[in-house]
Amino acid sequence: MNWHTSTIEAVFKELQSSRDGLLADEVAKRIQQYGPNQLQEKKKKPAWLLFALQFKDVMILILIVAAVVSAIAGDMKDAIVILVIIIINAIIGFAQEFRAEKAIDALKKMAAAHVRVKRNKRVEQIAATALVPGDIVLLEAGDMVGADLRILECHSLKIEEASLTGESHAIDKSADPLQAEDAPLGDRINMAYKSTLVTAGNGKGVVVATGMQTEIGKIAGMLQEREGTTPLQKRLADFSKKLSFIVLGICVVLYFIGILRGEKPLNMLLTTISLAVAAIPEALPAVITIALALGAKKLVKKNALIRKLPAVETLGSVTYICTDKTGTLTQNLMTVQDIWQHDKFDLSIPGIQKEQALLLLMALNHDSKEDHNDNNKRKGDPTEVALVEYASKQEGYNDNWKQHFPRKQELPFDSDRKMMTTVHATNGAFVVITKGALESILNICHTTDHQPVTQRSDTMAEAGQRVIAYSCKLIKQLPSAGDAVALESDQQFCGLAGMIDPPRPEARQAIAECKTAGIVPVLITGDHPITAAAIARDMGILKQEGDKTVTGVELGKLSDEDLNGGITQMKVYARVSPQQKLRIVKALQKQEQFVAMTGDGVNDAPALKRANIGVAMGITGTDVSKEAADMILLDDNFATIVKAVKEGRRIYDNIRKFIRYVLACNFAEILTIFMAPVVGLPMPLLPIHILWINLVTDSLPGLALASEKADAQIMNRPPRSPAEGIFARGLAIYTVWVGVLMATVTLVTQAWAIYIGDAHWQTMVFTVLCFSQMGQAMVSRSEYDFIYRMGIFTNRPLVGAIALTFILQLAIIYLPVLNKIFNTAPLTLIELGLCMILSTITFHAVELEKFIKKKTGNKAYSFI
Ligand code: ATP
């Protein structure tokens, strides 16, 4: 059926539905018939393929070939062990990737949208996936359309369909049938399509298609969201590639040195390739994904839902947090404290006394509803509820006003106009009531003497009150619907209401924490500058001498240059429009700042997109703002942003710890194998030894490092520069000296053992290198703090991983079966004790380095 050319009646007939919506049993039937309303995900790689892909690495393939060749040449045992180790490696890699994928899936599910439908003759909120054809969906500015709809009713409804048609301007919708059967999607203005965004107005539609039958479903294949790679992942992938070439070069040289010294070519091939497999950190980018995905999962528990994975990494670089006030810093629990009626104001409506006049306006002009299913409790925006409830408790209030002054028209509140208007019938005339920000109201009033009014309002604002002004007029005839100019003009000023909104108890603390962490908190609000400044002062945002409060009007007058010059002093922006938020973000970014910005409305979307971390509100936020954001605050709380930043810093720190650990260990392995022949020693390790060390050191201890708790000082450090490279802050020099030291300890063990004629020298070398790396894992837990002070046992997973490796290594040394497989020999107690002592050398050297760094104020490497 051609929905757009059909009349609404025909559509209902076809869908067997009505304006009252479907009944529960019909819904159940249809969900069976049509399935859930969701797009099929891109075909996931099946588990076997994910496993098989673990072997795609060229080095691993060459190693397998070499092992098979060596098996054919007679060394069956070695070949089998190599294959087993490779398979175990693949299983671990597979398990990790699988876990990361699950974590990402779980996050996606949580971000799923909700819609309002009319079912069982009632309005209900349901998950968008539960929509079925025939459902009646209510649309409102800020919503994302849940399925393909034929529009039934609309009031100034505008929908942005860029995701479907590429057209970035919002389209005005209509409910009338169209003529052209083959009209392109963009011209079907009586339709609304799944995943498009309602930017203005409201309306209703009936679902005509769900899931893969929707227009977006038909092109779903093209729209699969690509998981963004993070800056660090990109840098690491590049680095791994370069490192691979270097390692391969070293391996080639090593191969020829070995041959020249008379080693068997096949043995040398196995050794060098094992070394290449061990030394190339090909798993690093994958490990980062795991760390980020698990971090994101942890953040959800702290009420921050990450929509884009790279945000987890970049959170740690935030230097500015630009936040809303209402609901984010404050509790959004409005209570009217004080009202003031202008002496000159009286309504000339029979039956309404002068002292009742302002109460009447407060009782009529609102956007809240009594919920009959919930004890007639008033529901809606807390500002609205507070004003009506206050009026209803005052002497002179009359319960019948609602019936006597029925509402005929309304212009909803928006944060650009900063006011809302309702029109009510009264004895053959109409009373127009407007409430909003004082400036907006004075603008539409014919009153000229503003002074007493502003004075009164300023006193309220200085006490931190949010001030709402009221005005009204009587008209004889209703203008055409939506005519804002006719309604919001030439009014009489009536009075003020001041309300308080208590701060969130944790906000002050969070702001103080921001400051010690080198992050500047900034308040951007639609509220009056005096109220905003009073609250900002109370919270600690406005503190220093030069801190400024700027209004939207002042901001409008500033040139880009002046704004860029003065922006670091501006701590409070009041009466700004959402468009100005975008300008503020851009100006801050010009100053090389890394900005997190909150927003909840449709118009906030551009600023959220532009900000380095766009933060949407989970409770009060619109779908549009959530779509544009990188992170959603499930509790709308400022303190949650600060927690997320802290978590972001912790995750980045831990990734860096892992990189330090892996690079230093790998470098030590290469050096040991490469330097032995250079200094005239035999090959220190067999290929299986190298592969074994690679297996036990890279996998479990690496992951355990990702669970390390945050350093105590983590929020006392300045933010990390987002441009920071992998080797920043002395990582390169650390890798070199730790690698050299570990290799030296290993080679000295080898040389000395051979010198005294110890037949177990190879087992000792193997053990020293393995244990040294465990020590390195332990010491990598913090770049700054001493492990002895942190407590050896405080990272349980790491202790577990090290204990397991230790036991396995002992098994390899002492179990006869494993002796045969690994070519090892049981060490005497003295030999074992010696190995253990030698392996702690690198550990203690790094602890000493931390001490030196502390003494030199962390500037140990400042010379490079
Ligand atoms: P924030 O931007 O921090 O959330 P805010 O809630 O004060 O602060 P807006 O919602 O843009 O910002 O409101 C701007 C101004 O508009 C308010 O200070 C108030 O004077 C007025 N206002 C807010 N809500 C309403 C409403 N429901 N009806 C009429 N006027 C309102």
Coordinates of N, CA and C in Angstrom, one line a residue, residues 608-708:
L608 N 27.2 19.7 21.4 CA 27.6 18.4 21.9 C 28.5 17.6 20.9
K609 N 28.1 17.7 19.7 CA 28.9 17.1 18.6 C 30.3 17.7 18.5
R610 N 30.3 19.0 18.7 CA 31.6 19.7 18.5 C 32.5 19.5 19.7
A611 N 31.9 19.4 20.9 CA 32.7 19.3 22.1 C 33.6 18.0 22.0
N612 N 34.7 18.0 22.7 CA 35.6 16.8 22.6 C 34.9 15.6 23.3
I613 N 34.1 15.9 24.4 CA 33.3 14.9 25.0 C 31.9 15.6 25.2
G614 N 30.9 15.2 24.3 CA 29.6 15.7 24.4 C 28.9 14.9 25.5
V615 N 28.2 15.5 26.4 CA 27.6 14.8 27.6 C 26.1 15.1 27.6
A616 N 25.3 14.1 27.4 CA 23.8 14.3 27.4 C 23.2 13.8 28.7
M617 N 22.0 14.3 29.0 CA 21.4 13.9 30.2 C 20.5 12.7 30.0
G618 N 20.7 11.7 30.8 CA 19.9 10.4 30.6 C 18.4 10.6 31.0
I619 N 18.1 11.4 32.0 CA 16.8 11.5 32.5 C 16.0 12.5 31.8
T620 N 16.5 13.7 31.7 CA 15.8 14.8 31.1 C 16.2 15.1 29.7
G621 N 17.2 14.4 29.2 CA 17.7 14.7 27.8 C 16.8 14.2 26.7
T622 N 16.8 14.9 25.6 CA 16.1 14.4 24.4 C 16.9 13.4 23.7
D623 N 16.2 12.6 22.9 CA 16.9 11.6 22.1 C 17.9 12.3 21.2
V624 N 17.6 13.4 20.7 CA 18.4 14.1 19.7 C 19.8 14.4 20.4
S625 N 19.7 14.9 21.7 CA 21.0 15.3 22.3 C 21.7 14.0 22.7
K626 N 21.0 12.9 23.0 CA 21.7 11.7 23.3 C 22.4 11.1 22.1
E627 N 21.8 11.3 20.9 CA 22.3 10.8 19.7 C 23.7 11.5 19.4
A628 N 23.7 12.8 19.8 CA 24.9 13.6 19.4 C 26.0 13.4 20.4
A629 N 25.7 12.8 21.6 CA 26.7 12.8 22.7 C 27.6 11.7 22.6
D630 N 28.7 11.8 23.3 CA 29.7 10.7 23.5 C 29.4 9.9 24.7
M631 N 28.8 10.6 25.7 CA 28.5 10.0 27.0 C 27.2 10.5 27.5
I632 N 26.4 9.6 28.2 CA 25.1 9.9 28.7 C 25.2 9.8 30.2
L633 N 24.8 10.8 30.9 CA 24.8 10.7 32.4 C 23.4 10.1 32.8
L634 N 23.5 8.9 33.4 CA 22.2 8.2 33.7 C 21.5 8.9 34.9
D635 N 22.3 9.7 35.7 CA 21.6 10.4 36.8 C 21.7 11.9 36.6
D636 N 22.0 12.4 35.5 CA 22.0 13.8 35.2 C 22.9 14.6 36.1
N637 N 23.9 14.0 36.7 CA 24.6 14.6 37.8 C 26.0 15.1 37.4
F638 N 26.3 16.3 37.8 CA 27.7 16.8 37.5 C 28.8 16.0 38.0
A639 N 28.6 15.5 39.3 CA 29.6 14.7 39.9 C 30.0 13.5 39.1
T640 N 29.0 13.0 38.4 CA 29.2 11.8 37.5 C 30.3 12.1 36.4
I641 N 30.3 13.3 35.9 CA 31.2 13.7 34.9 C 32.6 13.6 35.5
V642 N 32.8 14.1 36.7 CA 34.1 14.1 37.3 C 34.5 12.7 37.6
K643 N 33.6 11.9 38.0 CA 33.9 10.5 38.3 C 34.4 9.8 37.0
A644 N 33.7 10.1 35.9 CA 34.0 9.5 34.6 C 35.4 10.0 34.2
V645 N 35.7 11.3 34.4 CA 37.1 11.7 34.1 C 38.1 11.0 34.8
K646 N 37.8 10.8 36.1 CA 38.8 10.0 37.0 C 39.0 8.6 36.4
E647 N 37.9 8.0 36.1 CA 37.9 6.6 35.6 C 38.7 6.6 34.2
G648 N 38.4 7.6 33.4 CA 39.1 7.7 32.1 C 40.6 7.8 32.3
R649 N 41.0 8.6 33.3 CA 42.5 8.7 33.7 C 43.0 7.4 34.1
R650 N 42.2 6.7 35.0 CA 42.7 5.4 35.5 C 42.9 4.4 34.3
I651 N 41.9 4.4 33.4 CA 42.0 3.4 32.3 C 43.2 3.7 31.5
Y652 N 43.4 5.0 31.2 CA 44.6 5.4 30.3 C 45.9 5.0 31.0
D653 N 45.9 5.3 32.3 CA 47.1 5.0 33.1 C 47.4 3.5 33.0
N654 N 46.4 2.7 33.1 CA 46.6 1.2 33.2 C 47.0 0.7 31.8
I655 N 46.5 1.3 30.7 CA 46.9 0.9 29.4 C 48.4 1.2 29.3
R656 N 48.8 2.4 29.7 CA 50.2 2.8 29.7 C 51.1 1.9 30.5
K657 N 50.5 1.4 31.6 CA 51.3 0.5 32.5 C 51.6 -0.8 31.7
F658 N 50.5 -1.2 31.0 CA 50.6 -2.4 30.2 C 51.6 -2.3 29.1
I659 N 51.6 -1.1 28.4 CA 52.5 -0.9 27.3 C 54.0 -0.9 27.8
R660 N 54.2 -0.2 29.0 CA 55.5 -0.1 29.5 C 56.0 -1.5 29.9
Y661 N 55.2 -2.3 30.4 CA 55.5 -3.6 30.8 C 55.9 -4.5 29.6
V662 N 55.0 -4.5 28.7 CA 55.2 -5.4 27.5 C 56.4 -5.0 26.7
L663 N 56.6 -3.6 26.5 CA 57.7 -3.2 25.6 C 59.0 -3.5 26.3
A664 N 59.1 -3.2 27.6 CA 60.4 -3.5 28.3 C 60.7 -5.0 28.3
C665 N 59.7 -5.8 28.5 CA 59.9 -7.3 28.5 C 60.3 -7.8 27.2
N666 N 59.6 -7.3 26.1 CA 59.9 -7.8 24.8 C 61.3 -7.3 24.4
F667 N 61.7 -6.1 24.8 CA 63.0 -5.6 24.4 C 64.0 -6.5 25.1
A668 N 63.8 -6.9 26.4 CA 64.7 -7.7 27.1 C 64.9 -9.1 26.4
E669 N 63.8 -9.6 25.9 CA 63.9 -10.9 25.2 C 64.8 -10.8 23.9
I670 N 64.5 -9.8 23.1 CA 65.3 -9.6 21.9 C 66.7 -9.4 22.2
L671 N 67.0 -8.6 23.2 CA 68.4 -8.3 23.5 C 69.1 -9.6 24.0
T672 N 68.4 -10.4 24.8 CA 69.0 -11.6 25.4 C 69.4 -12.5 24.2
I673 N 68.5 -12.8 23.3 CA 68.8 -13.7 22.3 C 69.8 -13.1 21.3
F674 N 69.7 -11.8 21.1 CA 70.6 -11.2 20.1 C 72.0 -11.1 20.6
M675 N 72.1 -10.7 21.9 CA 73.5 -10.4 22.4 C 74.3 -11.6 22.7
A676 N 73.6 -12.7 23.0 CA 74.3 -13.9 23.4 C 75.4 -14.3 22.4
P677 N 75.0 -14.5 21.1 CA 76.0 -14.9 20.2 C 77.0 -13.8 20.0
V678 N 76.6 -12.5 20.1 CA 77.5 -11.4 20.0 C 78.6 -11.5 21.0
V679 N 78.3 -11.8 22.3 CA 79.3 -11.9 23.3 C 79.9 -13.3 23.4
G680 N 79.6 -14.1 22.5 CA 80.2 -15.4 22.4 C 79.6 -16.5 23.2
L681 N 78.3 -16.3 23.6 CA 77.6 -17.3 24.3 C 76.7 -18.2 23.4
P682 N 76.4 -19.4 23.8 CA 75.5 -20.2 22.9 C 74.1 -19.6 23.0
M683 N 73.2 -20.1 22.1 CA 71.8 -19.7 22.1 C 71.2 -19.9 23.5
P684 N 70.8 -18.8 24.1 CA 70.4 -19.0 25.5 C 69.1 -19.7 25.7
L685 N 68.2 -19.6 24.8 CA 66.8 -20.2 24.9 C 66.4 -21.0 23.7
L686 N 65.6 -22.0 23.9 CA 65.0 -22.8 22.8 C 63.8 -22.0 22.3
P687 N 63.3 -22.3 21.1 CA 62.1 -21.7 20.6 C 60.9 -21.8 21.6
I688 N 60.7 -23.0 22.1 CA 59.6 -23.2 23.0 C 59.7 -22.4 24.3
H689 N 60.9 -22.2 24.8 CA 61.1 -21.3 25.9 C 60.6 -19.9 25.6
I690 N 61.0 -19.4 24.5 CA 60.6 -18.1 24.1 C 59.1 -18.0 24.0
L691 N 58.5 -19.0 23.3 CA 57.1 -18.9 23.1 C 56.3 -19.0 24.5
W692 N 56.9 -19.8 25.3 CA 56.3 -20.0 26.7 C 56.3 -18.7 27.4
I693 N 57.4 -18.0 27.4 CA 57.6 -16.8 28.2 C 56.6 -15.8 27.6
N694 N 56.5 -15.8 26.3 CA 55.5 -14.8 25.6 C 54.1 -15.1 26.1
L695 N 53.8 -16.4 26.2 CA 52.4 -16.8 26.5 C 52.1 -16.4 27.9
V696 N 52.9 -16.8 28.9 CA 52.6 -16.5 30.3 C 52.7 -15.1 30.7
T697 N 53.6 -14.3 30.0 CA 53.8 -13.0 30.5 C 52.8 -12.0 29.9
D698 N 52.5 -12.2 28.6 CA 51.7 -11.2 27.9 C 50.2 -11.3 28.3
S699 N 49.7 -12.5 28.5 CA 48.3 -12.6 28.6 C 47.7 -12.2 30.0
L700 N 47.8 -13.1 31.0 CA 47.1 -12.8 32.2 C 47.7 -11.6 33.0
P701 N 49.0 -11.5 33.2 CA 49.5 -10.3 33.9 C 49.1 -9.0 33.3
G702 N 49.1 -9.1 31.9 CA 48.7 -7.9 31.2 C 47.3 -7.4 31.5
L703 N 46.3 -8.4 31.5 CA 44.9 -8.1 31.8 C 44.8 -7.6 33.2
A704 N 45.6 -8.3 34.1 CA 45.5 -8.0 35.5 C 45.9 -6.5 35.8
L705 N 46.8 -6.0 35.0 CA 47.2 -4.6 35.1 C 46.1 -3.7 34.8
A706 N 45.2 -4.1 33.9 CA 44.0 -3.3 33.5 C 43.1 -3.1 34.7
S707 N 43.2 -4.0 35.7 CA 42.2 -3.8 36.8 C 42.8 -3.1 38.0
E708 N 44.0 -2.5 37.8 CA 44.7 -1.8 38.9 C 43.9 -0.6 39.3

